[in-house]
Amino acid sequence: MTTPPDTPLPPWQWPESRWRAAVGRARAGRSLHPAAWPGGARCAFAISFDADHDTIPLRDSDESPMRISQGHYGNRRGVPRIRALLQRHGVPATFFYPAVSALLYPEEVRGIVADGHEIGIHSWIHERNTHLDAETERDLTSRAREVLQDISRKPVVGIRTASWDFSLNTLSIIREMGLLYDSSLMADDDPYELVQDGAPTGIVELPPEWIRDDAVYFNFDRFSALRPYTPPRDVLDIFLAEFQGAHDEGGLFLLTLHPHISGHRSRIGVIAALLEAARQKGDVWFATHEQVAAWCMAHPQGDTP
């Protein structure tokens, strides 16, 4: 039986050149784990917040006031609690914003910048990049940076794609925009340089992971089987184990949180306990994603994994 000429080939019929090209499109290159962290620190601690707010239902053309109100919570309660907690501990953070969130809450963005935190790109309206053609993705990403820079009055040098949805065109767009780093891909625990089609890009990857993300443990969707099942103390145990591993190895601990999820009364304590545990070590460098990326690019070990 042969495949009709107008039917896409199934993966088991792909020629070797095709699956090699797919694997090499955005690949981990040389390790950017530095020879040393600033001030002789044992490890780096980079905490980030994806300020999705109202954009999740809006992205899905969902205008339900109930579901949009869950996004309101991120601005009304989540961010103020998080800002106060970070200020008490003296910890800088990176806040990734969809442009629509920033346009809805510009004073929140400016307040976060005034606190000394970084603002990064997180799409236009939390769109899925793999559903877009290259020109649309390029336009939305570029416009998002313009909006964030206009509101924050600061250069924006990093990106985290919404839902970590990285299309076939995303890396090329990041390179065209001259960004310093991405935080969407998961090939390592520690920073590395992205390679595109066999060529180094000069883009730092600060790898996230689903197990270091609050949404997988706490998220809820009324009309699906998605239900929270992990109590906050167990989530804290997971995050602490990840942090301890980074500390043992002298690496990077990168955490992804959401104000509308971890900003609740029963969950903000997870962040507080984690920061306290890291502070007690006495040898942890707390930094924004931009600071980590810049340090790693300037002080790499230079070894290829």
Coordinates of C-alpha atoms in Angstrom, one line a residue:
M1 CA 0.0 0.0 0.0
T2 CA 1.4 3.4 -1.0
T3 CA 0.6 6.8 0.5
P4 CA -1.2 9.2 -2.0
P5 CA 1.1 12.0 -3.1
D6 CA -1.1 14.7 -1.4
T7 CA -1.1 13.0 2.0
P8 CA 1.5 14.0 4.6
L9 CA 3.9 11.2 5.3
P10 CA 3.6 9.6 8.8
P11 CA 6.7 10.0 10.9
W12 CA 7.8 6.4 10.4
Q13 CA 8.1 7.1 6.7
W14 CA 10.1 10.4 7.1
P15 CA 13.5 10.4 5.4
E16 CA 16.4 10.7 7.9
S17 CA 17.0 14.3 6.7
R18 CA 13.5 15.3 8.0
W19 CA 13.7 14.0 11.5
R20 CA 17.3 15.3 11.9
A21 CA 16.1 18.7 10.8
A22 CA 13.3 18.6 13.3
V23 CA 15.6 17.7 16.2
G24 CA 18.2 20.4 15.1
R25 CA 15.8 23.3 14.6
A26 CA 16.2 24.6 18.2
R27 CA 18.7 22.5 20.1
A28 CA 20.8 22.8 23.2
G29 CA 24.4 23.7 22.4
R30 CA 27.3 24.5 24.7
S31 CA 26.6 24.7 28.4
L32 CA 26.5 28.2 29.9
H33 CA 26.8 26.9 33.4
P34 CA 29.3 29.5 34.7
A35 CA 32.6 28.6 36.3
A36 CA 31.4 30.6 39.4
W37 CA 28.3 32.6 40.4
P38 CA 28.6 36.2 41.6
G39 CA 30.1 36.8 45.1
G40 CA 31.1 33.2 45.4
A41 CA 27.5 32.0 45.6
R42 CA 26.9 28.2 45.5
C43 CA 23.9 28.5 43.2
A44 CA 21.5 31.0 41.4
F45 CA 17.9 31.4 42.3
A46 CA 15.7 32.9 39.6
I47 CA 12.0 33.2 40.5
S48 CA 9.5 34.3 37.8
F49 CA 5.8 35.1 37.6
D50 CA 3.8 34.8 34.4
A51 CA 1.2 37.6 34.8
D52 CA -1.4 36.1 32.6
H53 CA -4.3 37.8 34.4
D54 CA -7.3 38.0 32.1
T55 CA -5.7 36.7 28.9
I56 CA -6.4 33.0 29.2
P57 CA -10.1 33.2 28.6
L58 CA -9.7 36.1 26.2
R59 CA -7.3 34.0 24.1
D60 CA -10.0 31.4 23.8
S61 CA -12.6 34.0 22.8
D62 CA -14.3 33.4 26.2
E63 CA -15.9 36.6 27.5
S64 CA -17.5 34.9 30.6
P65 CA -17.3 37.4 33.5
M66 CA -16.8 34.5 35.9
R67 CA -13.7 33.2 34.1
I68 CA -12.3 36.6 33.5
S69 CA -12.7 37.4 37.2
Q70 CA -10.2 34.7 38.0
G71 CA -7.7 36.8 36.0
H72 CA -8.8 39.9 37.9
Y73 CA -7.7 38.1 41.0
G74 CA -4.1 38.1 39.8
N75 CA -4.0 41.8 39.6
R76 CA -6.2 42.6 42.6
R77 CA -4.8 40.2 45.2
G78 CA -2.0 38.0 43.7
V79 CA 0.5 40.6 42.6
P80 CA 0.2 42.9 45.7
R81 CA 0.9 39.8 48.0
I82 CA 3.8 38.7 45.8
R83 CA 5.3 42.2 45.6
A84 CA 5.1 42.6 49.4
L85 CA 6.7 39.1 49.9
L86 CA 9.5 39.8 47.5
Q87 CA 10.2 43.2 49.1
R88 CA 10.3 41.6 52.6
H89 CA 13.0 39.1 51.4
G90 CA 14.8 41.6 49.2
V91 CA 14.5 39.2 46.2
P92 CA 14.4 40.4 42.6
A93 CA 12.1 38.6 40.2
T94 CA 11.2 38.5 36.6
F95 CA 7.5 39.1 35.6
F96 CA 6.6 37.9 32.1
Y97 CA 3.6 39.8 30.7
P98 CA 1.3 39.3 27.8
A99 CA 0.9 42.7 26.2
V100 CA -2.8 42.7 26.9
S101 CA -2.2 42.2 30.6
A102 CA 0.2 45.1 30.6
L103 CA -2.3 47.3 28.7
L104 CA -5.1 46.4 31.2
Y105 CA -2.9 47.1 34.2
P106 CA -0.1 49.5 33.3
E107 CA 0.3 50.9 36.8
E108 CA 0.9 47.4 38.1
V109 CA 3.8 47.0 35.5
R110 CA 5.3 50.3 36.5
G111 CA 5.1 49.5 40.2
I112 CA 6.9 46.2 39.6
V113 CA 9.6 48.0 37.7
A114 CA 9.9 50.5 40.5
D115 CA 10.4 47.6 42.9
G116 CA 13.5 46.6 40.9
H117 CA 12.0 43.6 39.0
E118 CA 12.4 42.7 35.4
I119 CA 9.7 42.7 32.7
G120 CA 9.8 40.0 30.0
I121 CA 7.7 39.2 26.9
H122 CA 4.9 36.6 27.3
S123 CA 3.0 36.9 24.0
W124 CA 0.3 39.4 22.9
I125 CA -2.8 37.8 24.4
H126 CA -1.4 34.4 25.5
E127 CA -1.8 33.0 21.9
R128 CA -0.4 29.6 21.0
N129 CA 2.5 30.2 18.6
T130 CA 2.1 26.8 16.9
H131 CA -1.3 27.9 15.7
L132 CA 0.1 31.0 14.0
D133 CA 1.9 31.6 10.7
A134 CA 5.4 33.1 10.8
E135 CA 4.3 36.6 9.9
T136 CA 1.5 36.8 12.5
E137 CA 3.8 35.4 15.3
R138 CA 6.5 37.9 14.3
D139 CA 4.1 40.8 14.3
L140 CA 2.5 39.9 17.7
T141 CA 5.8 39.3 19.4
S142 CA 7.3 42.5 18.1
R143 CA 4.2 44.5 19.1
A144 CA 4.3 42.9 22.5
R145 CA 7.8 44.1 23.2
E146 CA 7.0 47.6 22.0
V147 CA 4.0 47.8 24.4
L148 CA 6.0 46.4 27.4
Q149 CA 8.9 48.8 26.7
D150 CA 6.5 51.8 26.4
I151 CA 4.7 51.0 29.6
S152 CA 7.7 49.9 31.7
R153 CA 10.0 52.5 30.2
K154 CA 12.8 49.9 30.3
P155 CA 14.4 47.7 27.6
V156 CA 12.9 44.3 27.4
V157 CA 15.5 41.6 26.6
G158 CA 13.9 38.2 27.3
I159 CA 10.9 36.1 26.3
R160 CA 8.9 33.2 27.6
T161 CA 6.4 32.0 25.0
A162 CA 2.9 31.6 26.3
S163 CA 2.4 28.0 27.6
W164 CA 6.0 27.4 26.5
D165 CA 4.5 26.9 23.0
F166 CA 7.6 27.2 20.7
S167 CA 6.7 27.2 17.0
L168 CA 9.0 26.2 14.1
N169 CA 9.5 30.0 13.6
T170 CA 10.0 31.2 17.2
L171 CA 13.8 30.9 17.4
S172 CA 14.2 32.8 14.1
I173 CA 12.0 35.6 15.4
I174 CA 13.9 35.8 18.7
R175 CA 17.1 36.2 16.8
E176 CA 15.7 38.8 14.5
M177 CA 14.6 40.8 17.6
G178 CA 18.0 40.6 19.1
L179 CA 16.8 39.3 22.4
L180 CA 19.3 38.1 25.1
Y181 CA 17.5 35.1 26.3
D182 CA 14.6 32.7 26.0
S183 CA 12.9 30.8 28.9
S184 CA 10.7 28.3 27.1
L185 CA 12.7 25.1 26.3
M186 CA 13.6 22.3 28.6
A187 CA 16.8 20.5 27.4
D188 CA 18.8 21.0 30.7
D189 CA 18.6 22.1 34.3
D190 CA 21.1 24.8 33.8
P191 CA 21.6 27.6 31.1
Y192 CA 22.8 26.7 27.7
E193 CA 23.2 28.4 24.3
L194 CA 20.6 27.7 21.7
V195 CA 21.7 26.2 18.4
Q196 CA 19.7 26.5 15.2
D197 CA 20.3 24.1 12.4
G198 CA 23.8 23.4 13.7
A199 CA 24.8 27.0 14.2
P200 CA 25.2 28.7 17.6
T201 CA 22.8 31.6 18.0
G202 CA 24.2 33.6 20.9
I203 CA 20.8 33.3 22.6
V204 CA 20.8 32.1 26.2
E205 CA 18.2 29.5 27.2
L206 CA 17.1 29.6 30.8
P207 CA 15.3 26.3 31.0
P208 CA 12.0 26.0 32.9
E209 CA 10.2 22.7 33.6
W210 CA 6.6 21.7 34.3
I211 CA 7.6 20.2 37.7
R212 CA 8.8 23.7 38.7
D213 CA 5.6 25.4 37.7
D214 CA 2.6 26.0 40.1
A215 CA -0.1 25.6 37.4
V216 CA 0.4 21.8 37.0
Y217 CA -0.4 21.3 40.7
F218 CA -3.0 23.9 41.4
N219 CA -4.9 24.7 38.2
F220 CA -8.6 24.0 37.8
D221 CA -10.9 23.8 34.8
R222 CA -14.6 23.5 35.6
F223 CA -15.5 22.0 32.3
S224 CA -12.7 19.4 32.1
A225 CA -11.2 16.7 34.2
L226 CA -8.4 19.1 35.3
R227 CA -8.6 19.4 39.1
P228 CA -6.1 20.4 41.7
Y229 CA -4.9 17.3 43.5
T230 CA -1.6 18.3 45.3
P231 CA -1.7 20.1 48.6
P232 CA 0.5 23.1 49.0
R233 CA 2.8 21.4 51.5
D234 CA 3.6 18.7 48.9
V235 CA 4.2 21.3 46.2
L236 CA 6.6 22.9 48.6
D237 CA 8.4 19.6 49.1
I238 CA 8.8 19.2 45.3
F239 CA 10.2 22.8 44.9
L240 CA 12.5 22.4 47.9
A241 CA 13.9 19.1 46.4
E242 CA 14.5 20.9 43.1
F243 CA 16.2 23.8 44.9
Q244 CA 18.4 21.5 47.0
G245 CA 19.4 19.6 43.8
A246 CA 20.5 22.9 42.2
H247 CA 22.4 23.9 45.3
D248 CA 24.1 20.5 45.5
E249 CA 25.2 20.8 41.9
G250 CA 26.1 24.5 42.0
G251 CA 23.5 25.2 39.3
L252 CA 20.4 27.3 38.5
F253 CA 17.1 27.0 40.3
L254 CA 14.4 28.5 38.1
L255 CA 10.8 28.7 39.3
T256 CA 7.7 29.6 37.2
L257 CA 4.6 30.9 39.1
H258 CA 1.4 32.8 38.4
P259 CA -0.1 35.5 40.5
H260 CA -3.7 34.2 39.9
I261 CA -2.6 30.8 41.1
S262 CA 0.1 31.2 43.8
G263 CA -1.2 34.5 45.0
H264 CA -4.0 32.8 47.0
R265 CA -3.8 32.7 50.8
S266 CA -3.2 29.0 51.1
R267 CA -0.5 29.1 48.5
I268 CA 1.6 32.2 49.0
G269 CA 3.1 30.4 52.0
V270 CA 4.8 28.0 49.6
I271 CA 6.8 30.9 48.1
A272 CA 7.5 32.3 51.5
A273 CA 8.9 29.0 52.9
L274 CA 11.0 28.5 49.7
L275 CA 12.6 31.9 50.0
E276 CA 13.2 31.4 53.6
A277 CA 14.9 28.1 53.0
A278 CA 17.1 29.6 50.3
R279 CA 18.0 32.6 52.5
Q280 CA 19.1 30.2 55.3
K281 CA 21.7 28.7 53.0
G282 CA 23.6 31.9 53.0
D283 CA 25.3 31.3 49.6
V284 CA 22.5 31.8 47.1
W285 CA 22.5 34.5 44.4
F286 CA 19.0 35.8 43.9
A287 CA 18.7 37.3 40.4
T288 CA 16.4 38.3 37.6
H289 CA 16.4 36.2 34.5
E290 CA 18.2 39.0 32.6
Q291 CA 21.0 39.1 35.3
V292 CA 21.4 35.3 35.1
A293 CA 21.6 35.3 31.3
A294 CA 24.0 38.1 31.1
W295 CA 26.3 36.5 33.8
C296 CA 26.2 33.1 32.1
M297 CA 27.0 34.6 28.7
A298 CA 30.0 36.5 30.1
H299 CA 31.3 33.7 32.3
P300 CA 30.7 30.3 30.6
Q301 CA 32.6 27.2 31.3
G302 CA 32.6 26.7 27.6
D303 CA 32.1 22.9 27.7
T304 CA 29.7 21.3 25.3
P305 CA 27.5 18.7 27.0

